[in-house]
Short mmCIF file of C-alpha atoms in Angstrom, two decimals:
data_model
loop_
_atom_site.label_atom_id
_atom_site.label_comp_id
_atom_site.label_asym_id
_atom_site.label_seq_id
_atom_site.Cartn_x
_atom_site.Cartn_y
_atom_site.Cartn_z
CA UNK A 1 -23.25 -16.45 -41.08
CA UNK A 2 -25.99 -17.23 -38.70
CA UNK A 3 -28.38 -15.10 -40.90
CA UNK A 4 -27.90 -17.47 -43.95
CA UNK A 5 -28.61 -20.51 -41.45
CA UNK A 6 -31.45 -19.23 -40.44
CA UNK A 7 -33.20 -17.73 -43.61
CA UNK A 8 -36.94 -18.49 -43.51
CA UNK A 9 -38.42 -20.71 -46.16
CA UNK A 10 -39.80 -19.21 -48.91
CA UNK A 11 -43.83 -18.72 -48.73
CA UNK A 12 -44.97 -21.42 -51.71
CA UNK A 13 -42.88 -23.95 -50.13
CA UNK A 14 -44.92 -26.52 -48.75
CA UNK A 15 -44.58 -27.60 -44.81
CA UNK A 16 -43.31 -30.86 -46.73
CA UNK A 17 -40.89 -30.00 -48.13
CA UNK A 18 -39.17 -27.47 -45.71
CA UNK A 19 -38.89 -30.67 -43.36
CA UNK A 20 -37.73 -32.49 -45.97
CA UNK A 21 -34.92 -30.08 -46.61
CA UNK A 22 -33.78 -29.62 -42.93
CA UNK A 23 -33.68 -33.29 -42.37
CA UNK A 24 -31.40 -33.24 -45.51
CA UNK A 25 -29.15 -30.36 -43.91
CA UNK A 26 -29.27 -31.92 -40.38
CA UNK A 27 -28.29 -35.19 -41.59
CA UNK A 28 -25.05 -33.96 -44.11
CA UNK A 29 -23.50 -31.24 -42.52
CA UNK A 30 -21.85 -31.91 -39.17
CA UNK A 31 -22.29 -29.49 -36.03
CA UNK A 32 -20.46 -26.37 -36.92
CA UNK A 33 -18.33 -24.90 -33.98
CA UNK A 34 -19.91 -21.04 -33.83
CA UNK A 35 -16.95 -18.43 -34.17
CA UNK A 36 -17.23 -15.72 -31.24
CA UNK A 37 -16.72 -12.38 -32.84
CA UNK A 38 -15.60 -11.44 -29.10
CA UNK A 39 -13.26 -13.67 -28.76
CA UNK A 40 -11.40 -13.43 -32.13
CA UNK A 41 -11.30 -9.53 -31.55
CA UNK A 42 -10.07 -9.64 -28.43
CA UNK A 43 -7.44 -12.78 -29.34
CA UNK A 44 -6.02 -9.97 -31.39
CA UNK A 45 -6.25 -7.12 -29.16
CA UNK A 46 -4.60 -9.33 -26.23
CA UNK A 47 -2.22 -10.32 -28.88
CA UNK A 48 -0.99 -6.68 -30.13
CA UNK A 49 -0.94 -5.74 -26.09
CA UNK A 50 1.28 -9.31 -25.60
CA UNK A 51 3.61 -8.11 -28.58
CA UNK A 52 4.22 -4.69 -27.38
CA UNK A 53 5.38 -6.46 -23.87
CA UNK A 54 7.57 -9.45 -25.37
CA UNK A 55 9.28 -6.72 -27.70
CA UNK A 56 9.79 -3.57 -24.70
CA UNK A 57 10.88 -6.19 -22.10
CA UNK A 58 13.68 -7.32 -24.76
CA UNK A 59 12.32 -11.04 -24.26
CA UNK A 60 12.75 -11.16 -28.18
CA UNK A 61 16.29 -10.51 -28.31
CA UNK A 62 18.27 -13.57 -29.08
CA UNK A 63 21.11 -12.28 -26.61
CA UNK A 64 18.78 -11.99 -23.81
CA UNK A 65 17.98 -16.15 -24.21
CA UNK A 66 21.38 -16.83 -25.13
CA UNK A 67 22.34 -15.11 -21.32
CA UNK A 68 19.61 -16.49 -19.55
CA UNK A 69 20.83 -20.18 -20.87
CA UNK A 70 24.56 -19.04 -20.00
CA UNK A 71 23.09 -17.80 -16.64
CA UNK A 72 24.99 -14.28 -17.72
CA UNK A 73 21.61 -11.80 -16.46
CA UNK A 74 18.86 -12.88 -14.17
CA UNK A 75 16.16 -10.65 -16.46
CA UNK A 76 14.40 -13.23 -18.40
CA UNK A 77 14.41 -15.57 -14.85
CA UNK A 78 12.91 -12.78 -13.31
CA UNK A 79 10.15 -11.78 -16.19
CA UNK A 80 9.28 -15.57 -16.35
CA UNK A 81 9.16 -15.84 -12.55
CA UNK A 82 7.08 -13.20 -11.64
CA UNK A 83 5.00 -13.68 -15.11
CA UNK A 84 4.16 -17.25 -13.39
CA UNK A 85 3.61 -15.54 -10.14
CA UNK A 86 1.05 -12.53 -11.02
CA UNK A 87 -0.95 -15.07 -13.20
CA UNK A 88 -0.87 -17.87 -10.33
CA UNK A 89 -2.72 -14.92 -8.00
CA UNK A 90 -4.90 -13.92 -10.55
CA UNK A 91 -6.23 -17.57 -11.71
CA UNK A 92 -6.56 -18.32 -7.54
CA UNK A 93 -8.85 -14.71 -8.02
CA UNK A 94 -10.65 -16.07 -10.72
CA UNK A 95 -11.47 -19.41 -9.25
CA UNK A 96 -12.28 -18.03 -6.02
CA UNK A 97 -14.65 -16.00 -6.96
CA UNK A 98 -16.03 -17.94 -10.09
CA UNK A 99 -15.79 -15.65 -12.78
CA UNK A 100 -17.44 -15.99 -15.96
CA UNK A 101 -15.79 -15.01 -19.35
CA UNK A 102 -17.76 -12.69 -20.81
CA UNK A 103 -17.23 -13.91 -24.14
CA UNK A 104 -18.63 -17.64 -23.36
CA UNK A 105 -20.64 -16.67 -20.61
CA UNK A 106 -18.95 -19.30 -18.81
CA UNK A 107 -17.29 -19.93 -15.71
CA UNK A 108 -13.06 -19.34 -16.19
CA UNK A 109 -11.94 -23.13 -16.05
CA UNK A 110 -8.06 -24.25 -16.39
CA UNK A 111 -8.09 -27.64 -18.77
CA UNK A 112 -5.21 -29.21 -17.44
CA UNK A 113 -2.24 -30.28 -19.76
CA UNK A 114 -2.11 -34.42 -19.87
CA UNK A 115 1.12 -36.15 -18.53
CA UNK A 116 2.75 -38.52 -21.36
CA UNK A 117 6.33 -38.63 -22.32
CA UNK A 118 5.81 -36.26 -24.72
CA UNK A 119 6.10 -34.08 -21.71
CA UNK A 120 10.04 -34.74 -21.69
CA UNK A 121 10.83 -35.45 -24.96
CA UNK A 122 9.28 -33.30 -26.68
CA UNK A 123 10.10 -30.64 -23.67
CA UNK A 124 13.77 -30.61 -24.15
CA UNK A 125 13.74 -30.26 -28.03
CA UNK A 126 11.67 -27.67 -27.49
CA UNK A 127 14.36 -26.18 -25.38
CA UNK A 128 17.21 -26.80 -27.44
CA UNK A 129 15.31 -25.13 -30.74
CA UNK A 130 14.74 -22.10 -28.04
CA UNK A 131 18.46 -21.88 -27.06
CA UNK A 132 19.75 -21.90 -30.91
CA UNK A 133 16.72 -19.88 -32.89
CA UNK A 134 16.57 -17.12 -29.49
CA UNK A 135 12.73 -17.52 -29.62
CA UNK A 136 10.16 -19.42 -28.33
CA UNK A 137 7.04 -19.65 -30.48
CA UNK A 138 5.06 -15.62 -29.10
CA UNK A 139 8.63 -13.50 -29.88
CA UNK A 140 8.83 -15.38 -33.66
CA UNK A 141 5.57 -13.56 -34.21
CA UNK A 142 6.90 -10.55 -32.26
CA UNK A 143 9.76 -10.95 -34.29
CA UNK A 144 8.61 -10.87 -37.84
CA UNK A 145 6.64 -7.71 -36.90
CA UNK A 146 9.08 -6.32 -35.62
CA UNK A 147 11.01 -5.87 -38.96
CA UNK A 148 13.73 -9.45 -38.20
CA UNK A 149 12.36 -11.04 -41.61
CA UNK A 150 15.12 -13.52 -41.21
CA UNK A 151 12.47 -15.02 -38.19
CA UNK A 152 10.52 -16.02 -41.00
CA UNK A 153 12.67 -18.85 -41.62
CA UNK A 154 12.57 -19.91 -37.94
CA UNK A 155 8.70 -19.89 -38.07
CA UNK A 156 8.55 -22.16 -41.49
CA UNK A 157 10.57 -24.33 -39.90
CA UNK A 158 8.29 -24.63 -36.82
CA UNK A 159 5.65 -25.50 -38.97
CA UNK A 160 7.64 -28.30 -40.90
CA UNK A 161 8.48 -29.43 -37.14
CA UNK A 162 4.33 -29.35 -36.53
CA UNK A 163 3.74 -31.25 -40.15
CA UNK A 164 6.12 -33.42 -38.79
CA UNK A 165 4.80 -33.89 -35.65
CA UNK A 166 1.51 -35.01 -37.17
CA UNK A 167 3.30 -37.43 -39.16
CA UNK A 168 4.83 -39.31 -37.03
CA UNK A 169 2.71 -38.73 -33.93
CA UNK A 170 1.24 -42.25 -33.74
CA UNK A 171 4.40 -44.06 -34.34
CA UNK A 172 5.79 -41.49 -30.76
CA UNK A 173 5.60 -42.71 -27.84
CA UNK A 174 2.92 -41.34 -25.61
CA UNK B 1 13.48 3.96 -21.57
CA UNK B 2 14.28 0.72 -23.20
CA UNK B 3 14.04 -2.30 -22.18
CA UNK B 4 10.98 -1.97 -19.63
CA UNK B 5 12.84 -3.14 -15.98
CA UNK B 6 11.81 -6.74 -15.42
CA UNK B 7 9.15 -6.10 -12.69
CA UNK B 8 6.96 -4.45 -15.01
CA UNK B 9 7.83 -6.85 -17.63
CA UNK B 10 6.93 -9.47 -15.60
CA UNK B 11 3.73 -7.95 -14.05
CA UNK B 12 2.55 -7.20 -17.63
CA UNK B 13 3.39 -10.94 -18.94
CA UNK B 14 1.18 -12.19 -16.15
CA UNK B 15 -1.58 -10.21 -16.85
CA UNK B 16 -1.77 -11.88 -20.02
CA UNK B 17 -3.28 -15.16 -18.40
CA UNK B 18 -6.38 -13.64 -16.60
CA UNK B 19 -6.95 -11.07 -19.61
CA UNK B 20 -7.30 -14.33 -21.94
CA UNK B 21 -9.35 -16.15 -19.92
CA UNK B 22 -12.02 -13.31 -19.11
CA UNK B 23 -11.99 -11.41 -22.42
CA UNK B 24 -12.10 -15.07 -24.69
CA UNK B 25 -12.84 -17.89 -22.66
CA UNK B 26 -9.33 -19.26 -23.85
CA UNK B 27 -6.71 -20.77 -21.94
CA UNK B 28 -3.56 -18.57 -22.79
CA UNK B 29 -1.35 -20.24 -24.91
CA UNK B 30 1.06 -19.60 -28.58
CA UNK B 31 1.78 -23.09 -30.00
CA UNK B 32 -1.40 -23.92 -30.64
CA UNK B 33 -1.31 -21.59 -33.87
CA UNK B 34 0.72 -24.09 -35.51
CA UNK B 35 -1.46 -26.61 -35.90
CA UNK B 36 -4.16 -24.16 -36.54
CA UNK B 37 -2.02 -23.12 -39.63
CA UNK B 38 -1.32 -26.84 -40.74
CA UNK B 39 -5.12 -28.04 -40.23
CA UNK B 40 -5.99 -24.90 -42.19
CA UNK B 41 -3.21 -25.61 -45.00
CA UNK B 42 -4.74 -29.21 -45.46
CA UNK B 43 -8.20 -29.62 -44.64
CA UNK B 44 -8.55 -32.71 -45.87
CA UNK B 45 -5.31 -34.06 -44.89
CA UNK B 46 -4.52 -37.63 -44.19
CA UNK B 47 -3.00 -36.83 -41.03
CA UNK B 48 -5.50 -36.69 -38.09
CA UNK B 49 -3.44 -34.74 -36.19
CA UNK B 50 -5.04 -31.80 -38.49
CA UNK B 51 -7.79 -33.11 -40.49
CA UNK B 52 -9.67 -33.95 -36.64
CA UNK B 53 -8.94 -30.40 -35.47
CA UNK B 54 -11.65 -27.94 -35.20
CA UNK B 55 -10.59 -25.24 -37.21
CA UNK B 56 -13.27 -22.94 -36.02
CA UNK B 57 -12.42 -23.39 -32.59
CA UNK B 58 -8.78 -22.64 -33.15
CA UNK B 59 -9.10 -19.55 -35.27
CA UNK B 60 -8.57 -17.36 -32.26
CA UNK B 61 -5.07 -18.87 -31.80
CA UNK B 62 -4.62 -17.28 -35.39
CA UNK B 63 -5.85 -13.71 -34.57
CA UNK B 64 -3.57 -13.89 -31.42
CA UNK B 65 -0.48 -15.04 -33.01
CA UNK B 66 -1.33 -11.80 -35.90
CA UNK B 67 -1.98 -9.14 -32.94
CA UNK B 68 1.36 -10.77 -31.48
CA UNK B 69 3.26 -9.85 -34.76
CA UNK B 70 1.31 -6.41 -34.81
CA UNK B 71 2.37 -5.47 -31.40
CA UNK B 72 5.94 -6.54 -32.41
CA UNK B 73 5.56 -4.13 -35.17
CA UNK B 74 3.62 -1.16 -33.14
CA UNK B 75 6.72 -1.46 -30.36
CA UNK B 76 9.61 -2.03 -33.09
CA UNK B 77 8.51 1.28 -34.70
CA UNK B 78 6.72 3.96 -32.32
CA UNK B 79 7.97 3.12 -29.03
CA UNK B 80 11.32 2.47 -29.89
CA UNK B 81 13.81 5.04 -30.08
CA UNK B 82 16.63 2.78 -31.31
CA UNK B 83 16.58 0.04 -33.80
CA UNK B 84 15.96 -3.66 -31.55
CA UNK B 85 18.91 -5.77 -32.31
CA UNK B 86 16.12 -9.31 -32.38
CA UNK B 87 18.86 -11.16 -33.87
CA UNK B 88 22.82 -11.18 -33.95
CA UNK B 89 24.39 -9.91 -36.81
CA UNK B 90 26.16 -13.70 -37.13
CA UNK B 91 22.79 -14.93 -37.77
CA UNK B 92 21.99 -13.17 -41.28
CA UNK B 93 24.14 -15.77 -43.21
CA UNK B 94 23.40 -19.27 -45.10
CA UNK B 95 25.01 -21.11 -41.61
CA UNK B 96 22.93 -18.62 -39.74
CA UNK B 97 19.52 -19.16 -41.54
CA UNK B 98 20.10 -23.11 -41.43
CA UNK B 99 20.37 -22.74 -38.08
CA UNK B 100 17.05 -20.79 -37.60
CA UNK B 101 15.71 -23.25 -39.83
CA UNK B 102 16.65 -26.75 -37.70
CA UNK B 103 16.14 -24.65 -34.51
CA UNK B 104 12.66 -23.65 -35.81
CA UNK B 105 11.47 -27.71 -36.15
CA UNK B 106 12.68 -28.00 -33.04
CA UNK B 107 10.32 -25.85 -31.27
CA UNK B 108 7.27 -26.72 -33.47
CA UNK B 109 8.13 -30.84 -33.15
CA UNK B 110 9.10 -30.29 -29.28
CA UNK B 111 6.03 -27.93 -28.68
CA UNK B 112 3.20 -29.44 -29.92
CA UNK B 113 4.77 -32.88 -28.73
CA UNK B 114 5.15 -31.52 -25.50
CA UNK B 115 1.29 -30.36 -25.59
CA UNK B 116 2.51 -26.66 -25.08
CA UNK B 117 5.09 -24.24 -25.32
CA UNK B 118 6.11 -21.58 -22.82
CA UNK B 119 3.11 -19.52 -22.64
CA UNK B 120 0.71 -22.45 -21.67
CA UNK B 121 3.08 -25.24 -20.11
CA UNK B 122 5.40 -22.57 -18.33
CA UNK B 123 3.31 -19.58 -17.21
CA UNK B 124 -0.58 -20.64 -18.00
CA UNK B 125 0.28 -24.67 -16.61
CA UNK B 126 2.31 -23.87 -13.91
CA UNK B 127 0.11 -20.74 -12.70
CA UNK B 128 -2.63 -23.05 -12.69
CA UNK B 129 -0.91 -25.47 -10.57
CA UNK B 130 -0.59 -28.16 -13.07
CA UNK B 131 2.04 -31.08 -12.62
CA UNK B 132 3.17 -31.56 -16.29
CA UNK B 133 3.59 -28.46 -17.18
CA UNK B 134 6.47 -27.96 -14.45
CA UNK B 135 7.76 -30.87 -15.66
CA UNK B 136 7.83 -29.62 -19.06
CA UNK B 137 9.34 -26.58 -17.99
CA UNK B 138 12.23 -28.15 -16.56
CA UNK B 139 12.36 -30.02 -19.25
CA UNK B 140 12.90 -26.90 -21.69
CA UNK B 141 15.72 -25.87 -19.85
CA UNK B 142 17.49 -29.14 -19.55
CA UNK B 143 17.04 -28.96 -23.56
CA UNK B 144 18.05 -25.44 -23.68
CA UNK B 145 21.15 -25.61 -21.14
CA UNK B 146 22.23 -28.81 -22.85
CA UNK B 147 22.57 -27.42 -26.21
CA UNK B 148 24.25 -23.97 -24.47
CA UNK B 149 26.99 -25.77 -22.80
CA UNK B 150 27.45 -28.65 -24.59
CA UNK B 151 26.87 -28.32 -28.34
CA UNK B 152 27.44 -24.32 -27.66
CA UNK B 153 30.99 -24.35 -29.21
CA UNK B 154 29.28 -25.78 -32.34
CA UNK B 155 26.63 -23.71 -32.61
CA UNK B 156 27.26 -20.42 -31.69
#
C-alpha cells in the first residue's frame, strides 16, 4: 500500500510537473486512515482466543441466557461479574502506570460512551432481542462457527436492525 | 471438562479488555462490526450513519468478529467432547427462525442505538468506570427480564 504511495517519480519527469501531480493527489483524495497490520492480526487472534472462551464457558448456549433471565443459575451473573471485575483492575493497571499499546504506540485511553436516551431505549431492546435470540452480538459469531447455522438468521437480522438504525437515526431521539 | 467453571470463565472474559487495548490500541467492543459490515455493503450510501464511517478504521472490528466465529469453530470441534446444544431444538422451525429473525433486529437496532452492546457498555464501559454504560446495562436486563416474564408465555 504505502509502497505505491510513495513510488518515486520517474527520472525524465520534470520538478514541474511532479509538483504539479502531488498538488493534484493532495487536493482529490482525502486523508486515508492507515490500516495497522498489528492491529488487524491481533483483532483476530484476540478474537479466536474470545471465541474459544464464550463457547467453553457455555455463554453461547441459549439455555444458559434463558436461566440467567429466569434467575434459574447464577453462572452467566457470575462470568459477567467477575469479567467486569478482572478488566476494572486491569484498566486501573493500565492507567496507573500509563501503558502504551504497542500497536499505536500510544498511551491505553478509555473513550467514554456518550449519555443520550439512546442509552435506555435502545438498551432494553437490546435486551429483549438477547432474551428471545439467546445471544448477544460476540456468541452469534461464536455461534455460526460453531456449526448453529440457524444463528445466521439471527445475525442478518441484526444487520437489518443496524440498516435500520441508520435510517431512522435522525428522526430518534437523542 | 465442559463447561469451564465460571471463575475461569470469568477471569478469561476479563482479560479480553486489557489484551485489546495493549495488543490494538482498540477499546474492546462486538457491535461495532455491524456497522462496519453496512458502511462496507454501501459505500456510497445515502445514509450517513455509514457513508461518514471510516471504514479503514473499523476493519479491525471485522477481523475480530471472524477470529470470534473461528474460535467458536476451533472450541465446537477440538475441545469439545460432546456436541454444544447453542440452540434448543424448538428453535429449528419457521416460528423458531422468525423468532431469531425479529430477535436479531432487536439487538442490532438496540445496540448500535444504545452506542454498545455487552462487551463495550457492560464489561469495557463499566470496567472503565463509565456512567452510561451502567445505565445501559441495567437497561438490557430490564429489556431482557421484561420480555422473560412478561411476553415469556408467548415466546418461548
Amino acid at each position: 500500500m504505502s509502497s505505491t504511495l510513495e513510488r518515486p517519480p520517474e527520472k525524465h519527469q520534470s520538478a514541474m510537473a511532479v509538483a504539479r501531480s502531488e498538488k493534484v493527489t493532495a487536493t482529490t483524495k482525502k486523508p486515508i486512515t492507515p490500516i495497522s497490520k498489528t492491529t488487524l492480526l491481533f483483532s483476530l487472534l484476540i478474537g479466536v482466543y474470545f471465541g474459544v472462551v464464550l463457547t467453553k464457558s457455555e455463554v453461547v448456549r441459549w439455555q444458559r441466557v434463558h436461566d440467567m433471565f429466569l434467575f434459574q443459575e447464577a453462572h452467566m451473573y457470575l462470568i459477567i461479574g467477575l469479567g467486569i471485575g478482572v478488566a476494572m483492575v486491569s484498566m486501573w493497571l493500565l492507567k496507573r502506570f500509563q501503558v502504551h499499546s504497542f500497536a499505536t504506540g500510544q498511551r491505553i485511553e478509555y473513550k467514554p460512551k456518550p449519555w443520550h436516551s439512546g442509552v435506555v431505549i435502545g438498551g432494553t431492546l437490546f435486551g429483549a432481542g438477547w432474551a428471545i435470540t439467546g445471544a448477544c452480538p460476540g456468541p452469534i459469531y461464536a455461534q455460526i462457527g460453531g456449526g448453529a447455522w440457524l444463528s445466521l438468521v439471527t445475525l442478518a437480522g441484526a444487520l437489518v436492525g443496524t440498516f435500520l438504525f441508520a435510517e431512522l437515526k435522525g428522526k430518534l431521539p437523542q | 471438562m465442559q463447561p469451564w467453571p465460571w471463575w475461569i470463565s470469568g477471569i478469561l472474559v476479563g482479560f479480553t479488555v486489557p489484551l485489546m487495548y495493549v495488543a490494538t490500541g482498540n477499546g474492546f467492543g462486538i457491535s461495532t462490526s455491524f456497522q462496519q459490515i453496512g458502511a462496507m455493503s454501501s459505500p456510497r450510501s445515502r445514509l450517513a450513519y455509514f457513508r461518514n464511517f471510516d471504514r479503514r478504521k473499523g476493519l479491525w472490528t471485522l477481523m475480530f468478529a471472524m477470529g470470534i466465529a473461528l474460535g467458536g469453530f476451533i472450541a465446537a470441534n477440538f475441545l469439545t467432547a460432546e456436541p454444544i446444544e447453542f440452540l434448543p431444538a424448538s428453535y429449528l422451525s419457521i416460528g423458531g427462525a422468525a423468532r431469531l429473525f425479529i430477535g436479531g433486529i432487536l439487538i442490532g437496532f438496540g445496540a448500535r442505538y444504545a452506542g454498545g452492546c455487552t462487551s463495550g457498555h457492560a464489561i469495557n464501559g463499566i470496567a472503565n468506570l463509565n456512567l452510561p454504560s451502567l445505565l445501559a446495562t441495567i437497561f438490557f436486563f430490564v429489556g431482557g427480564l421484561a420480555v422473560t416474564w412478561l411476553l415469556g408465555f408467548l415466546i418461548f
